[in-house]
PDB file of C-alpha atoms and ligand atoms in Angstrom:
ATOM      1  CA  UNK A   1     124.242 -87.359 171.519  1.00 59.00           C
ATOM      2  CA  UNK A   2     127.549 -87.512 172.882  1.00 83.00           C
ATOM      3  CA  UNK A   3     128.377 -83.856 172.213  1.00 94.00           C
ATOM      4  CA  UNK A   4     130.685 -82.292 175.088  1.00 98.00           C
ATOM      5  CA  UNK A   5     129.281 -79.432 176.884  1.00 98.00           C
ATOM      6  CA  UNK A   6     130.503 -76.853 179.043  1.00 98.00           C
ATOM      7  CA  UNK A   7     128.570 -74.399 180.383  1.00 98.00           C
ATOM      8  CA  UNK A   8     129.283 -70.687 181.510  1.00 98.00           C
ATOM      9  CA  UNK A   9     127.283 -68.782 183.688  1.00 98.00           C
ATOM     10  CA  UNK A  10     127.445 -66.213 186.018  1.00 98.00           C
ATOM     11  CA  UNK A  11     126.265 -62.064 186.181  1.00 97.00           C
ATOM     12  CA  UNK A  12     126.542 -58.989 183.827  1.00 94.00           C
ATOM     13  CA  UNK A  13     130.324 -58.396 183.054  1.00 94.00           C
ATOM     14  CA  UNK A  14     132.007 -61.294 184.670  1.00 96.00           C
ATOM     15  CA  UNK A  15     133.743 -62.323 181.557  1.00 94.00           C
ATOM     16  CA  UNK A  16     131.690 -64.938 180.544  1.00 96.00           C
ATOM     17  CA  UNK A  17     131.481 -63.924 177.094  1.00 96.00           C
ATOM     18  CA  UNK A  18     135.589 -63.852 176.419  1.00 96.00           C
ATOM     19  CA  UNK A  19     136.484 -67.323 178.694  1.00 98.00           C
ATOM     20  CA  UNK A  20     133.703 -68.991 176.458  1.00 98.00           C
ATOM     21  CA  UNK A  21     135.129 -68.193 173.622  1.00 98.00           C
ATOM     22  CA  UNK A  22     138.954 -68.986 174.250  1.00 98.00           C
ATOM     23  CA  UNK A  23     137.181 -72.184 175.342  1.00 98.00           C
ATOM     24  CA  UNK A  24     135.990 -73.010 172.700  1.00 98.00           C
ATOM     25  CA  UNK A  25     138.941 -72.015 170.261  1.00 98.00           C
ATOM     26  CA  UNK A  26     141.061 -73.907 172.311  1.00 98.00           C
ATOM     27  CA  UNK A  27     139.096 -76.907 172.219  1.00 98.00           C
ATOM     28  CA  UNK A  28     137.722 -76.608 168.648  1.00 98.00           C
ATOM     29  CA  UNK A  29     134.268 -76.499 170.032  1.00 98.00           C
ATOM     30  CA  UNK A  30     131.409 -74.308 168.985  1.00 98.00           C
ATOM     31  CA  UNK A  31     130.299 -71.281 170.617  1.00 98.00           C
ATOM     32  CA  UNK A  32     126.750 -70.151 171.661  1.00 98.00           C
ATOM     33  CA  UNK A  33     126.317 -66.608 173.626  1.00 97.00           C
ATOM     34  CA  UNK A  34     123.119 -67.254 174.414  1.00 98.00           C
ATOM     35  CA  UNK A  35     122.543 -63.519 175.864  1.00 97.00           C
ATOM     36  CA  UNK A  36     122.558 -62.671 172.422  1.00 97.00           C
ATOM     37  CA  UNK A  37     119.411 -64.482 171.872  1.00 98.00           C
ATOM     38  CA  UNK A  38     117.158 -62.148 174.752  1.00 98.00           C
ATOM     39  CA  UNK A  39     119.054 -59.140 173.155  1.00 98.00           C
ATOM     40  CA  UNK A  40     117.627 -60.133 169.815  1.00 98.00           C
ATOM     41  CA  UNK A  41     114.135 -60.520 171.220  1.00 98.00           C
ATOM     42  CA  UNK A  42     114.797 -57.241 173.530  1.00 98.00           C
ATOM     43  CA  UNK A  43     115.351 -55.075 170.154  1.00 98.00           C
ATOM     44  CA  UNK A  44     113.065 -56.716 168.097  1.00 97.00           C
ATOM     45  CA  UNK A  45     110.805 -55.331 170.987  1.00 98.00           C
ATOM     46  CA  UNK A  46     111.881 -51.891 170.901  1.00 97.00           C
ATOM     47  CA  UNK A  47     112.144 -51.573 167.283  1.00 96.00           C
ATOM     48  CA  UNK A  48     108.303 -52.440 167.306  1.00 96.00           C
ATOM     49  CA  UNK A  49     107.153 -49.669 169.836  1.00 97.00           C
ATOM     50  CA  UNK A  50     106.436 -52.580 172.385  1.00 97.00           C
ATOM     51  CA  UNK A  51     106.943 -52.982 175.749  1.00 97.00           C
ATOM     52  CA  UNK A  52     109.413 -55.455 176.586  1.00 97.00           C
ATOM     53  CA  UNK A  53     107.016 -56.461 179.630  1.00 96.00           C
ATOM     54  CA  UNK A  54     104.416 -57.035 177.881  1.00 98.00           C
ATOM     55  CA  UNK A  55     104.492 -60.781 178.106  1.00 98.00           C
ATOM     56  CA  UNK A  56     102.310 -61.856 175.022  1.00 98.00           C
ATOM     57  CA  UNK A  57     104.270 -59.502 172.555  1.00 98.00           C
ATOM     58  CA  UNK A  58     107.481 -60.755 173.545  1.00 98.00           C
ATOM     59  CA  UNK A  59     106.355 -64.062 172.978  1.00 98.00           C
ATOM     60  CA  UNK A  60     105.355 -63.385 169.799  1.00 98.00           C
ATOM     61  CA  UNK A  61     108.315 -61.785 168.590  1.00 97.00           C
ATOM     62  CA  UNK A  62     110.474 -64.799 170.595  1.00 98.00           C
ATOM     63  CA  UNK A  63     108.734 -66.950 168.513  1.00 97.00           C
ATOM     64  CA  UNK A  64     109.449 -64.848 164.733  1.00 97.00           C
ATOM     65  CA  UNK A  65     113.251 -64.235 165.699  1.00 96.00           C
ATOM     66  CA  UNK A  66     114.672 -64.644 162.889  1.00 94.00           C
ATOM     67  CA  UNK A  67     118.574 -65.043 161.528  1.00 92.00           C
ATOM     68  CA  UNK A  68     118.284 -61.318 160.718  1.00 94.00           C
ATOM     69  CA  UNK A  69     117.739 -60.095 164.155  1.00 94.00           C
ATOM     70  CA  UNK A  70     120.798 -61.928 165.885  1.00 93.00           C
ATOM     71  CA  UNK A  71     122.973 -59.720 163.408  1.00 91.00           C
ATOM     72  CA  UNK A  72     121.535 -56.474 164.089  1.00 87.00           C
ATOM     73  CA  UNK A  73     124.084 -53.529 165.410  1.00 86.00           C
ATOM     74  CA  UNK A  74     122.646 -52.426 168.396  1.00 88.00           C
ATOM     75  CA  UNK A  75     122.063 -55.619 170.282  1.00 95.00           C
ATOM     76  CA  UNK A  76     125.388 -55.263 172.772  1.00 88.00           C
ATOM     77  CA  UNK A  77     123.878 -51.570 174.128  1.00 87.00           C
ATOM     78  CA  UNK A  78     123.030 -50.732 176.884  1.00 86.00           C
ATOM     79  CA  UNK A  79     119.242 -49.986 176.727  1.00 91.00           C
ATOM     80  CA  UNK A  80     118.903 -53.316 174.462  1.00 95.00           C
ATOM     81  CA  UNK A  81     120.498 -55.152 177.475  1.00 92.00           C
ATOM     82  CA  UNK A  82     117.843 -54.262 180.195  1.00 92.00           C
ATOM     83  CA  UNK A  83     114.961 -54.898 177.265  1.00 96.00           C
ATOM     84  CA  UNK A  84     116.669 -58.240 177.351  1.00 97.00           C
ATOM     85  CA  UNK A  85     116.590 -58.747 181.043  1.00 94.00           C
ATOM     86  CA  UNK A  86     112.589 -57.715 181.070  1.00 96.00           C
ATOM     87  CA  UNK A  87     111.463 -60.177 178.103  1.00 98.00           C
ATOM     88  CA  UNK A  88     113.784 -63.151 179.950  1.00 97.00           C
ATOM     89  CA  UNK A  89     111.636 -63.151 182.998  1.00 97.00           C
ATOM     90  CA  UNK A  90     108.827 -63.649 180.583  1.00 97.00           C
ATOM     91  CA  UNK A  91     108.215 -67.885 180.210  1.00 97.00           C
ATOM     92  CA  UNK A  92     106.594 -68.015 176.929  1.00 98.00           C
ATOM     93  CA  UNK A  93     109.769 -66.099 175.514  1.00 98.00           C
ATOM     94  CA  UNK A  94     112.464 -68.646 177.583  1.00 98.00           C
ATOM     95  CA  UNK A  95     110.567 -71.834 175.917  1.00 98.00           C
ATOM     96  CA  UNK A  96     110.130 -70.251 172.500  1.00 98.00           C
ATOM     97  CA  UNK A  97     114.503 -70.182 172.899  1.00 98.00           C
ATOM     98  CA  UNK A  98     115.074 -73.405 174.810  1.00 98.00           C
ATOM     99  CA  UNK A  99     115.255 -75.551 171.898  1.00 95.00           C
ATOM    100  CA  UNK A 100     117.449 -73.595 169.584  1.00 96.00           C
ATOM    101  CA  UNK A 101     119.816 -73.681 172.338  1.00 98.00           C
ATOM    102  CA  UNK A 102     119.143 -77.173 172.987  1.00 98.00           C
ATOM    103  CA  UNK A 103     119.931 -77.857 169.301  1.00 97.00           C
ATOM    104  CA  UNK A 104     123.223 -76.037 168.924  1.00 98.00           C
ATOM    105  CA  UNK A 105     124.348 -77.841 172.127  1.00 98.00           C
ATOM    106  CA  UNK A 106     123.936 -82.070 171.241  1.00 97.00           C
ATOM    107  CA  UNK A 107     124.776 -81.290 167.246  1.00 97.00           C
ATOM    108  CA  UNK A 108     127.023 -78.141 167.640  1.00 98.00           C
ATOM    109  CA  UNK A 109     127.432 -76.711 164.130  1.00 96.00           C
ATOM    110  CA  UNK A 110     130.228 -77.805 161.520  1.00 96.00           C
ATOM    111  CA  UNK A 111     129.938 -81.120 163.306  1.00 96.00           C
ATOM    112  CA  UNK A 112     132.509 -79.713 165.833  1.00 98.00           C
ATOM    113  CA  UNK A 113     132.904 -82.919 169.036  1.00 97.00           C
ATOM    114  CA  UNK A 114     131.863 -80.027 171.514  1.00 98.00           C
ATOM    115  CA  UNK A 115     129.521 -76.878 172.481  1.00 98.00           C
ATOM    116  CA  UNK A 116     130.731 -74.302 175.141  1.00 98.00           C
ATOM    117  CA  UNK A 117     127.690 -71.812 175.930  1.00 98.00           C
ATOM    118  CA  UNK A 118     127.464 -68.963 177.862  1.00 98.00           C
ATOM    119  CA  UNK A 119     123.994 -67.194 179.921  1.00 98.00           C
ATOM    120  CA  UNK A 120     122.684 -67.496 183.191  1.00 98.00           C
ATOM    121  CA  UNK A 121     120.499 -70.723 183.173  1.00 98.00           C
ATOM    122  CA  UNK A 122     123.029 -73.208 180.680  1.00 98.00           C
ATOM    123  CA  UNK A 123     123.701 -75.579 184.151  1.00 98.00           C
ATOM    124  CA  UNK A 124     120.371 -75.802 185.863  1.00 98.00           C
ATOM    125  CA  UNK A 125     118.032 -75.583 182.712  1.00 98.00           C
ATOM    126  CA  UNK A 126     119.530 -75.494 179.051  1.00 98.00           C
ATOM    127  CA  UNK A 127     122.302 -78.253 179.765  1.00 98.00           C
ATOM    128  CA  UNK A 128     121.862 -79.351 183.384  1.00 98.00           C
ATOM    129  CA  UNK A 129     123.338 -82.584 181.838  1.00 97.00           C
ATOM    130  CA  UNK A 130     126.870 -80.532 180.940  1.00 98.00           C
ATOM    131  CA  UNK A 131     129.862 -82.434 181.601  1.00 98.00           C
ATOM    132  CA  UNK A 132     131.747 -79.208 182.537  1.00 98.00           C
ATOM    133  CA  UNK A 133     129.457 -76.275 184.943  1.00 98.00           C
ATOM    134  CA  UNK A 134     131.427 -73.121 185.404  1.00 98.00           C
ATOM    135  CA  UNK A 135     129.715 -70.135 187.259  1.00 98.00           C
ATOM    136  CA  UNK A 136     131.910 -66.997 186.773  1.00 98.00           C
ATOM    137  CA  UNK A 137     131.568 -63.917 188.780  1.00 98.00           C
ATOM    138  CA  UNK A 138     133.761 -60.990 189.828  1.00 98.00           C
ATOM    139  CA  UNK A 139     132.940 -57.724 192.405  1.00 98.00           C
ATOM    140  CA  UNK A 140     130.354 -55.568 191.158  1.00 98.00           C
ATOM    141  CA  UNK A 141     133.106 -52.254 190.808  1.00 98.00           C
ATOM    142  CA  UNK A 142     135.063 -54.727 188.641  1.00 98.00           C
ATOM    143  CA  UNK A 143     132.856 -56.063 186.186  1.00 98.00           C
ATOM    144  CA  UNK A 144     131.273 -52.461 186.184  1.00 98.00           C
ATOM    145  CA  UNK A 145     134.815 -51.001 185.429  1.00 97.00           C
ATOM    146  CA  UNK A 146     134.869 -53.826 182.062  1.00 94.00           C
ATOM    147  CA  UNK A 147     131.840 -53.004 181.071  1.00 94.00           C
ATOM    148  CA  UNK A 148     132.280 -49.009 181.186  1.00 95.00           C
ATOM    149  CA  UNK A 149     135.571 -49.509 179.423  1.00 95.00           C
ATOM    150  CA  UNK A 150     133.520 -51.598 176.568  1.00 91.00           C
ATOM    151  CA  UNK A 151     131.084 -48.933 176.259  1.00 90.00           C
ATOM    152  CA  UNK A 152     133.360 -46.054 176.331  1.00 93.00           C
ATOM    153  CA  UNK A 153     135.696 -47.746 173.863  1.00 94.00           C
ATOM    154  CA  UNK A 154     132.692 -48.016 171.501  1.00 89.00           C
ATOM    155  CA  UNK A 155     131.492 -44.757 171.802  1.00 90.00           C
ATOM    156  CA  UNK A 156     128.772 -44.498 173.982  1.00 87.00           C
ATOM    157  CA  UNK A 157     129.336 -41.759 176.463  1.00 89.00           C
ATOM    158  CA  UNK A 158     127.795 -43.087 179.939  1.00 92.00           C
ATOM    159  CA  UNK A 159     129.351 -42.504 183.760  1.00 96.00           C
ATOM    160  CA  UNK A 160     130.763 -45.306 185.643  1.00 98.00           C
ATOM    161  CA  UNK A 161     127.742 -44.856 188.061  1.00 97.00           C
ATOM    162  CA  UNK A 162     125.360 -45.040 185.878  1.00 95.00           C
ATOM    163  CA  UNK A 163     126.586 -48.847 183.973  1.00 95.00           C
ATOM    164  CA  UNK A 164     127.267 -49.850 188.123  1.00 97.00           C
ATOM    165  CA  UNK A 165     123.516 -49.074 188.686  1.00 96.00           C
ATOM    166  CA  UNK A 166     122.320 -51.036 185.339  1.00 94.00           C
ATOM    167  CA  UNK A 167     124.258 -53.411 186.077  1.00 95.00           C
ATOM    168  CA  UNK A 168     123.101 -53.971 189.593  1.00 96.00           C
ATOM    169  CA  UNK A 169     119.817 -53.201 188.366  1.00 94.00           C
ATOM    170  CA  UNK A 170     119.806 -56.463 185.456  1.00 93.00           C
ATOM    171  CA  UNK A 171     121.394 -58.742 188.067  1.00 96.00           C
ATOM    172  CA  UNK A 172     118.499 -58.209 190.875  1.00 95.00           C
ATOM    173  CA  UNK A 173     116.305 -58.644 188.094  1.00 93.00           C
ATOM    174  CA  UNK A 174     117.758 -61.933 186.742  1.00 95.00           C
ATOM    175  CA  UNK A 175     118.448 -63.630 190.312  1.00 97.00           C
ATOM    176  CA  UNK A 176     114.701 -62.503 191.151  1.00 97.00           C
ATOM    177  CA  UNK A 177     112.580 -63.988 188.660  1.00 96.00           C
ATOM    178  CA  UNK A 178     111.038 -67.462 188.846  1.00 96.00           C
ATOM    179  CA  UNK A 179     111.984 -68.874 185.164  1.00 96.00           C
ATOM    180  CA  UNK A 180     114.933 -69.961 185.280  1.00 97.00           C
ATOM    181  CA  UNK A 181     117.461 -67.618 187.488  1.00 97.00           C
ATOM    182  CA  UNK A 182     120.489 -66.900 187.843  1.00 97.00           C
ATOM    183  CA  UNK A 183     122.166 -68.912 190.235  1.00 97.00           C
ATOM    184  CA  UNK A 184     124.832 -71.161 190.181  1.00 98.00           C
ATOM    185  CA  UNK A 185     123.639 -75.028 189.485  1.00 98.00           C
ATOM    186  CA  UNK A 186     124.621 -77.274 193.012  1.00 98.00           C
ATOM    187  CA  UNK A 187     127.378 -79.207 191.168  1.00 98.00           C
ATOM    188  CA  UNK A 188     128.894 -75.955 188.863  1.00 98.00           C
ATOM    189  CA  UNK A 189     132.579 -74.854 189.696  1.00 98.00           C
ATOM    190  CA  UNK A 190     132.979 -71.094 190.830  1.00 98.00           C
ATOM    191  CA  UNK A 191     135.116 -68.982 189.612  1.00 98.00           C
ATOM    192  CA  UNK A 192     135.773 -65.100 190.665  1.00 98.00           C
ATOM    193  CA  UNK A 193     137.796 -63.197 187.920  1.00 97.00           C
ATOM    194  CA  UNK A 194     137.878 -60.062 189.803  1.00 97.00           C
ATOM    195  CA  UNK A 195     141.558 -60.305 190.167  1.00 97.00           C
ATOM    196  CA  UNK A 196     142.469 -62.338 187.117  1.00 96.00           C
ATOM    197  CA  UNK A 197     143.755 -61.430 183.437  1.00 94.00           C
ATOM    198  CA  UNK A 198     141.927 -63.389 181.335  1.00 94.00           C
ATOM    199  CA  UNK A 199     144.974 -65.871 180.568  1.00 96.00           C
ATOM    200  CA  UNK A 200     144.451 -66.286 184.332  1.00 98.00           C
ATOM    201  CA  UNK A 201     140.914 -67.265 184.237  1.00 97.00           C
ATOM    202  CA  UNK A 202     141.833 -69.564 180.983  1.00 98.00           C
ATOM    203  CA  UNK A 203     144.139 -71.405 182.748  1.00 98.00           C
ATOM    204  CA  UNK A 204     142.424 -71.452 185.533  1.00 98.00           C
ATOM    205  CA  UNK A 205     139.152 -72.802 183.742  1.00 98.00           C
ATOM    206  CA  UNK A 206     141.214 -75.310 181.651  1.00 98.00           C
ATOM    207  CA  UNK A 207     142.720 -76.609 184.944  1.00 98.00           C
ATOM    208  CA  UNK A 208     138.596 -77.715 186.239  1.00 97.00           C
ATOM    209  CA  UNK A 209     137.973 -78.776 182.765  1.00 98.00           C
ATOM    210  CA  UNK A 210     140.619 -81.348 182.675  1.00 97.00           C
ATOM    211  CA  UNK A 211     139.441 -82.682 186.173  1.00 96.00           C
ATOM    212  CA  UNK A 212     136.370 -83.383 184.926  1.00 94.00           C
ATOM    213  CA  UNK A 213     136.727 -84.751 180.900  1.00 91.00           C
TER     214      UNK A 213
HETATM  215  O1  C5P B 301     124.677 -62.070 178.682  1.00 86.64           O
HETATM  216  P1  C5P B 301     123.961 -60.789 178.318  1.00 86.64           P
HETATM  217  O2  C5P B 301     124.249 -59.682 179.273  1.00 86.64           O
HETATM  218  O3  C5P B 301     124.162 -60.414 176.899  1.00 86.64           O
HETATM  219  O4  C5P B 301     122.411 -61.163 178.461  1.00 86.64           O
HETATM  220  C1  C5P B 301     121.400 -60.188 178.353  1.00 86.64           C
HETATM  221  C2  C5P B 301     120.213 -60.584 179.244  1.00 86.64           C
HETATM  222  O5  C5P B 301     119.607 -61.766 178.704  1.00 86.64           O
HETATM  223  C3  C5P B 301     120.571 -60.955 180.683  1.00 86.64           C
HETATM  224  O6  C5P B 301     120.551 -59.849 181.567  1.00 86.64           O
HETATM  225  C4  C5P B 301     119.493 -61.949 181.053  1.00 86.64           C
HETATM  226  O7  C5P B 301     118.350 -61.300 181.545  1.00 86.64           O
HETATM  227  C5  C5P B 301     119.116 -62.606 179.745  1.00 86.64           C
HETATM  228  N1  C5P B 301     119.656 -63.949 179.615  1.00 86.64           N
HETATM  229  C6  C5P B 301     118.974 -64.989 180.189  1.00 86.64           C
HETATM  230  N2  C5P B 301     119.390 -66.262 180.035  1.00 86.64           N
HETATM  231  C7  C5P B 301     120.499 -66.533 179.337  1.00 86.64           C
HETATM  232  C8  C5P B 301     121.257 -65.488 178.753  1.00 86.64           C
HETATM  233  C9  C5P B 301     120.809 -64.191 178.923  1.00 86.64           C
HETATM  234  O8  C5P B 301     117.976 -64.765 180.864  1.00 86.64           O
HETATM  235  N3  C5P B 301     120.882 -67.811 179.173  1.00 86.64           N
END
């Protein structure tokens, strides 16, 4: 269809999540955080007693997720993240999510002109057709420092060393594997927030999207 979509991809903590959605707000599109999606599958895993490497059980429960699971409470942890990270290198899992994705993007929900969606692979696999590519990143003591902040202001009492490590940890793991990395696709737009407020990195997004729509 003629749906317009911008992708947003880039590492753990670069702000992906919060320049999608002012985005889309500010272009009345709809919004897809497609992390949310391997978090599901990553604590439907757990919740089990299964191994979130075990590539045939995280297929299956890929293929059962249900609306139920994308609204359970403990999908932004921290321990839900890396089960995330291990079931996305797993192919049967990626496919059994493609089209869902695929969906939301060419008839975005409320019949809204546009879909902005965030992940690692929207540009080279999910939408490599997006009119808009952005691939966000920021130094890893920066988007550590975000993250910590998120996870101390929620509650959960872990050192600054310890998210840096994760972090580096789910990064390596995502640039590594052979479905779909991360990486930036050839003709996506980079953009480092490590020293930008997020109106910064609005504008500064806005100012590439009207080059290119
Ligand atoms: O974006 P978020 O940190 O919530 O994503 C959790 C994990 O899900 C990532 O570390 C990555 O392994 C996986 N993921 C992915 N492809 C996407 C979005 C997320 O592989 N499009």
């Amino acid at each position: 269809t003629n749906s317009v979509v911008i992708a947003v991809d880039g590492p753990v903590a670069a702000g992906k999540g919060t320049l999608a959605r002012r985005l889309a707000d500010k272009y009345g599109y709809a919004y897809l955080d497609t992390g949310s999606l391997y978090r599901a599958v990553g604590a439907k895993v757990l919740r089990a007693g299964g191994d979130p490497a075990d590539a045939g059980f995280a297929t299956r429960m890929a293929e059962s997720l249900e609306d139920s699971d994308l609204t359970s409470k403990d999908l932004r942890s921290e321990a839900v993240g890396l089960a995330a990270s291990k079931v996305a290198v797993v192919p049967g899992v990626r496919a059994a999510l493609l089209d869902y994705q695929q969906r939301f993007a060419s008839q975005p929900p409320g019949g809204k002109p546009g879909a902005v969606l965030d992940g690692r692979d929207i540009g080279t696999v999910v939408c490599p057709q997006a009119q808009v590519k952005l691939f966000v990143t920021a130094r890893d003591e920066v988007r550590a420092g975000r993250r910590h902040k998120e996870l101390m202001d929620k509650g959960e009492n872990v050192t600054f060393e310890r998210v840096l490590d994760d972090l580096r940890r789910r990064d390596e793991q995502d640039r590594a594997r052979s479905a779909a990395p991360l990486r930036p696709a050839d003709d996506a737009h980079l953009l480092d927030t490590s020293d930008l407020a997020i109106e910064a990195a609005v504008a500064a997004a806005v100012d590439i999207i009207a080059r290119k729509l």
